[in-house]
Amino acid sequence: FNIPQISTGDMLRENVREKTKLGNEAKAYMDSGKLVPDEIILNMIKNRLNERDCKNGYVLDGFPRTIPQAQGLDLLLLNLKQKIDHVIIMKIDDSLIIERLSNRRSCKNCNKIYNLIYNPPLIKNKCNDCHGSLYLRDDDKPNTIQKRLNVYHEQTEPLIDYYSKQNINQEINAQGSIEEIKNTMLNSITK
Ligand code: AMP
């Protein structure tokens, strides 16, 4: 669609890598699987949505994660005279999430994501595109994954109700292959 994908997780990891003030504040929350405080996230998103490349739309990935974030986003959008067209809820069992995340590997250099079972690199631990080293995110270690799932069920799942009241959410089955899920998602937003 030629619009940016805005991932709050990627933005935070970039800040942690660069050791910015924001990154230093966020790191302890991220490493322990907790959510970074709403105020920090909303401020970061506000700055990002005001950038030029967001004029024609964007995909928000990993945001909002709490009701106050969703309310803050509604306010930001009101000021920007924009609205949310689709909210996609990816339905998947916790056991499959644990399997996917513990086998996820990310490239240190270009951030490309692999999965050791479903989408392994051609050469062990090397990125196919840039030959950077692949690593396991600290928060993709088994104990932290379970904590993140608990946080999801407690703080993020209530958003399903929040957006169903606005009648803009679409639930899709996220248990298939990458290709199948991509097609289901495209069908659900283009129909
Ligand atoms: P993600 O890459 O989306 O899984 O995010 C990784 C971690 O970054 C999360 O476990 C949180 O600690 C933090 N994070 C990312 N997005 C948000 C958000 N919208 N609100 C609070 N914390 C976030």
GROMACS .gro file of C-alpha atoms and ligand atoms in nm:
model
  214
    1PHE     CA    1   0.000   0.000   0.000
    2ASN     CA    2   0.304   0.228   0.007
    3ILE     CA    3   0.245   0.339   0.362
    4PRO     CA    4   0.482   0.300   0.660
    5GLN     CA    5   0.459   0.020   0.914
    6ILE     CA    6   0.497   0.178   1.256
    7SER     CA    7   0.607  -0.071   1.520
    8THR     CA    8   0.642   0.071   1.871
    9GLY     CA    9   0.852  -0.236   1.961
   10ASP     CA   10   1.098  -0.164   1.675
   11MET     CA   11   1.114   0.203   1.771
   12LEU     CA   12   1.185   0.117   2.133
   13ARG     CA   13   1.451  -0.142   2.041
   14GLU     CA   14   1.620   0.119   1.819
   15ASN     CA   15   1.628   0.360   2.114
   16VAL     CA   16   1.770   0.090   2.343
   17ARG     CA   17   2.041   0.013   2.084
   18GLU     CA   18   2.129   0.381   2.047
   19LYS     CA   19   2.122   0.423   2.429
   20THR     CA   20   1.896   0.730   2.411
   21LYS     CA   21   1.725   0.866   2.724
   22LEU     CA   22   1.400   0.703   2.609
   23GLY     CA   23   1.579   0.374   2.542
   24ASN     CA   24   1.740   0.372   2.885
   25GLU     CA   25   1.400   0.434   3.048
   26ALA     CA   26   1.227   0.163   2.844
   27LYS     CA   27   1.487  -0.115   2.867
   28ALA     CA   28   1.404  -0.257   3.211
   29TYR     CA   29   1.032  -0.277   3.127
   30MET     CA   30   1.102  -0.450   2.796
   31ASP     CA   31   1.353  -0.700   2.936
   32SER     CA   32   1.108  -0.810   3.204
   33GLY     CA   33   0.815  -0.843   2.960
   34LYS     CA   34   0.624  -0.547   3.107
   35LEU     CA   35   0.465  -0.266   2.910
   36VAL     CA   36   0.650   0.063   2.880
   37PRO     CA   37   0.444   0.344   3.046
   38ASP     CA   38   0.161   0.484   2.831
   39GLU     CA   39   0.290   0.841   2.846
   40ILE     CA   40   0.625   0.747   2.688
   41ILE     CA   41   0.455   0.545   2.413
   42LEU     CA   42   0.195   0.811   2.332
   43ASN     CA   43   0.461   1.078   2.308
   44MET     CA   44   0.666   0.863   2.071
   45ILE     CA   45   0.361   0.790   1.852
   46LYS     CA   46   0.255   1.154   1.846
   47ASN     CA   47   0.593   1.255   1.704
   48ARG     CA   48   0.590   0.971   1.453
   49LEU     CA   49   0.237   1.037   1.318
   50ASN     CA   50   0.332   1.397   1.251
   51GLU     CA   51   0.606   1.292   1.008
   52ARG     CA   52   0.550   1.347   0.636
   53ASP     CA   53   0.540   0.981   0.532
   54CYS     CA   54   0.229   0.928   0.748
   55LYS     CA   55   0.015   1.167   0.542
   56ASN     CA   56  -0.146   0.892   0.332
   57GLY     CA   57  -0.189   0.640   0.610
   58TYR     CA   58   0.009   0.385   0.807
   59VAL     CA   59  -0.006   0.045   0.972
   60LEU     CA   60   0.024   0.053   1.351
   61ASP     CA   61   0.195  -0.260   1.480
   62GLY     CA   62   0.200  -0.338   1.852
   63PHE     CA   63   0.014  -0.020   1.940
   64PRO     CA   64  -0.221   0.053   2.115
   65ARG     CA   65  -0.160  -0.205   2.390
   66THR     CA   66  -0.380  -0.055   2.669
   67ILE     CA   67  -0.713   0.129   2.696
   68PRO     CA   68  -0.539   0.462   2.790
   69GLN     CA   69  -0.320   0.424   2.477
   70ALA     CA   70  -0.631   0.371   2.262
   71GLN     CA   71  -0.797   0.677   2.418
   72GLY     CA   72  -0.479   0.879   2.364
   73LEU     CA   73  -0.468   0.764   2.002
   74ASP     CA   74  -0.832   0.869   1.949
   75LEU     CA   75  -0.740   1.216   2.072
   76LEU     CA   76  -0.431   1.237   1.849
   77LEU     CA   77  -0.637   1.129   1.547
   78LEU     CA   78  -0.904   1.389   1.623
   79ASN     CA   79  -0.636   1.660   1.612
   80LEU     CA   80  -0.486   1.518   1.292
   81LYS     CA   81  -0.835   1.485   1.134
   82GLN     CA   82  -0.768   1.118   1.066
   83LYS     CA   83  -0.955   0.800   1.156
   84ILE     CA   84  -0.881   0.431   1.199
   85ASP     CA   85  -1.016   0.227   0.906
   86HIS     CA   86  -0.943  -0.125   1.030
   87VAL     CA   87  -0.844  -0.298   1.350
   88ILE     CA   88  -0.714  -0.648   1.285
   89ILE     CA   89  -0.727  -0.900   1.567
   90MET     CA   90  -0.509  -1.203   1.503
   91LYS     CA   91  -0.660  -1.504   1.683
   92ILE     CA   92  -0.405  -1.765   1.784
   93ASP     CA   93  -0.356  -2.013   2.070
   94ASP     CA   94  -0.100  -1.919   2.337
   95SER     CA   95   0.085  -2.249   2.278
   96LEU     CA   96   0.151  -2.157   1.914
   97ILE     CA   97   0.268  -1.809   2.015
   98ILE     CA   98   0.519  -1.965   2.254
   99GLU     CA   99   0.644  -2.195   1.976
  100ARG     CA  100   0.673  -1.908   1.726
  101LEU     CA  101   0.844  -1.661   1.958
  102SER     CA  102   1.097  -1.902   2.105
  103ASN     CA  103   1.201  -1.997   1.751
  104ARG     CA  104   1.206  -1.639   1.622
  105ARG     CA  105   1.545  -1.497   1.528
  106SER     CA  106   1.606  -1.136   1.422
  107CYS     CA  107   1.892  -0.994   1.219
  108LYS     CA  108   2.115  -0.763   1.427
  109ASN     CA  109   2.191  -0.560   1.119
  110CYS     CA  110   1.868  -0.517   0.916
  111ASN     CA  111   1.599  -0.644   1.161
  112LYS     CA  112   1.467  -0.905   0.917
  113ILE     CA  113   1.279  -1.176   1.105
  114TYR     CA  114   1.321  -1.553   1.068
  115ASN     CA  115   1.170  -1.856   1.236
  116LEU     CA  116   1.385  -2.164   1.286
  117ILE     CA  117   1.090  -2.394   1.206
  118TYR     CA  118   0.873  -2.204   0.958
  119ASN     CA  119   1.115  -1.971   0.784
  120PRO     CA  120   1.477  -2.070   0.860
  121PRO     CA  121   1.776  -1.877   0.717
  122LEU     CA  122   1.970  -2.045   0.432
  123ILE     CA  123   2.292  -2.037   0.636
  124LYS     CA  124   2.273  -2.108   1.011
  125ASN     CA  125   2.253  -1.786   1.217
  126LYS     CA  126   2.314  -1.562   0.912
  127CYS     CA  127   2.067  -1.324   0.747
  128ASN     CA  128   1.987  -1.423   0.385
  129ASP     CA  129   1.985  -1.058   0.274
  130CYS     CA  130   2.276  -0.889   0.452
  131HIS     CA  131   2.467  -1.178   0.619
  132GLY     CA  132   2.421  -1.007   0.959
  133SER     CA  133   2.415  -1.232   1.267
  134LEU     CA  134   2.078  -1.355   1.392
  135TYR     CA  135   1.988  -1.325   1.760
  136LEU     CA  136   1.715  -1.431   2.001
  137ARG     CA  137   1.546  -1.129   2.159
  138ASP     CA  138   1.581  -1.122   2.541
  139ASP     CA  139   1.204  -1.101   2.569
  140ASP     CA  140   1.160  -1.407   2.342
  141LYS     CA  141   1.310  -1.632   2.612
  142PRO     CA  142   1.048  -1.875   2.755
  143ASN     CA  143   0.993  -1.711   3.097
  144THR     CA  144   0.948  -1.366   2.951
  145ILE     CA  145   0.717  -1.491   2.674
  146GLN     CA  146   0.477  -1.624   2.940
  147LYS     CA  147   0.489  -1.290   3.124
  148ARG     CA  148   0.416  -1.102   2.800
  149LEU     CA  149   0.119  -1.330   2.734
  150ASN     CA  150  -0.018  -1.256   3.082
  151VAL     CA  151   0.026  -0.883   3.019
  152TYR     CA  152  -0.153  -0.925   2.684
  153HIS     CA  153  -0.453  -1.100   2.840
  154GLU     CA  154  -0.478  -0.848   3.124
  155GLN     CA  155  -0.409  -0.518   2.952
  156THR     CA  156  -0.439  -0.556   2.575
  157GLU     CA  157  -0.725  -0.802   2.524
  158PRO     CA  158  -0.981  -0.550   2.663
  159LEU     CA  159  -0.913  -0.346   2.349
  160ILE     CA  160  -1.113  -0.600   2.147
  161ASP     CA  161  -1.422  -0.480   2.330
  162TYR     CA  162  -1.314  -0.116   2.295
  163TYR     CA  163  -1.291  -0.142   1.916
  164SER     CA  164  -1.593  -0.370   1.869
  165LYS     CA  165  -1.799  -0.086   2.013
  166GLN     CA  166  -1.669   0.130   1.727
  167ASN     CA  167  -1.749  -0.152   1.483
  168ILE     CA  168  -1.411  -0.143   1.308
  169ASN     CA  169  -1.249  -0.465   1.422
  170GLN     CA  170  -1.197  -0.776   1.213
  171GLU     CA  171  -1.095  -1.104   1.362
  172ILE     CA  172  -0.874  -1.329   1.153
  173ASN     CA  173  -0.742  -1.679   1.209
  174ALA     CA  174  -0.364  -1.640   1.254
  175GLN     CA  175  -0.283  -2.010   1.292
  176GLY     CA  176  -0.184  -2.089   0.930
  177SER     CA  177   0.126  -2.020   0.720
  178ILE     CA  178   0.262  -1.669   0.662
  179GLU     CA  179   0.117  -1.673   0.309
  180GLU     CA  180  -0.228  -1.790   0.423
  181ILE     CA  181  -0.247  -1.531   0.699
  182LYS     CA  182  -0.131  -1.255   0.464
  183ASN     CA  183  -0.408  -1.343   0.218
  184THR     CA  184  -0.676  -1.364   0.489
  185MET     CA  185  -0.567  -1.026   0.617
  186LEU     CA  186  -0.565  -0.864   0.273
  187ASN     CA  187  -0.910  -1.008   0.198
  188SER     CA  188  -1.049  -0.878   0.523
  189ILE     CA  189  -0.934  -0.520   0.465
  190THR     CA  190  -1.004  -0.492   0.093
  191LYS     CA  191  -1.354  -0.642   0.080
  192AMP     P1  192   0.693  -0.594   2.048
  192AMP     O1  193   0.811  -0.590   1.956
  192AMP     O2  194   0.572  -0.524   1.991
  192AMP     O3  195   0.661  -0.733   2.094
  192AMP     O4  196   0.732  -0.512   2.178
  192AMP     C1  197   0.841  -0.550   2.260
  192AMP     C2  198   0.830  -0.483   2.396
  192AMP     O5  199   0.834  -0.341   2.381
  192AMP     C3  200   0.700  -0.510   2.472
  192AMP     O6  201   0.703  -0.631   2.545
  192AMP     C4  202   0.691  -0.387   2.562
  192AMP     O7  203   0.782  -0.395   2.670
  192AMP     C5  204   0.741  -0.277   2.469
  192AMP     N1  205   0.630  -0.219   2.389
  192AMP     C6  206   0.613  -0.224   2.254
  192AMP     N2  207   0.502  -0.160   2.216
  192AMP     C7  208   0.445  -0.113   2.331
  192AMP     C8  209   0.327  -0.040   2.361
  192AMP     N3  210   0.240  -0.001   2.264
  192AMP     N4  211   0.300  -0.010   2.491
  192AMP     C9  212   0.384  -0.046   2.591
  192AMP     N5  213   0.497  -0.116   2.571
  192AMP    C10  214   0.528  -0.150   2.441
   0.00000   0.00000   0.00000
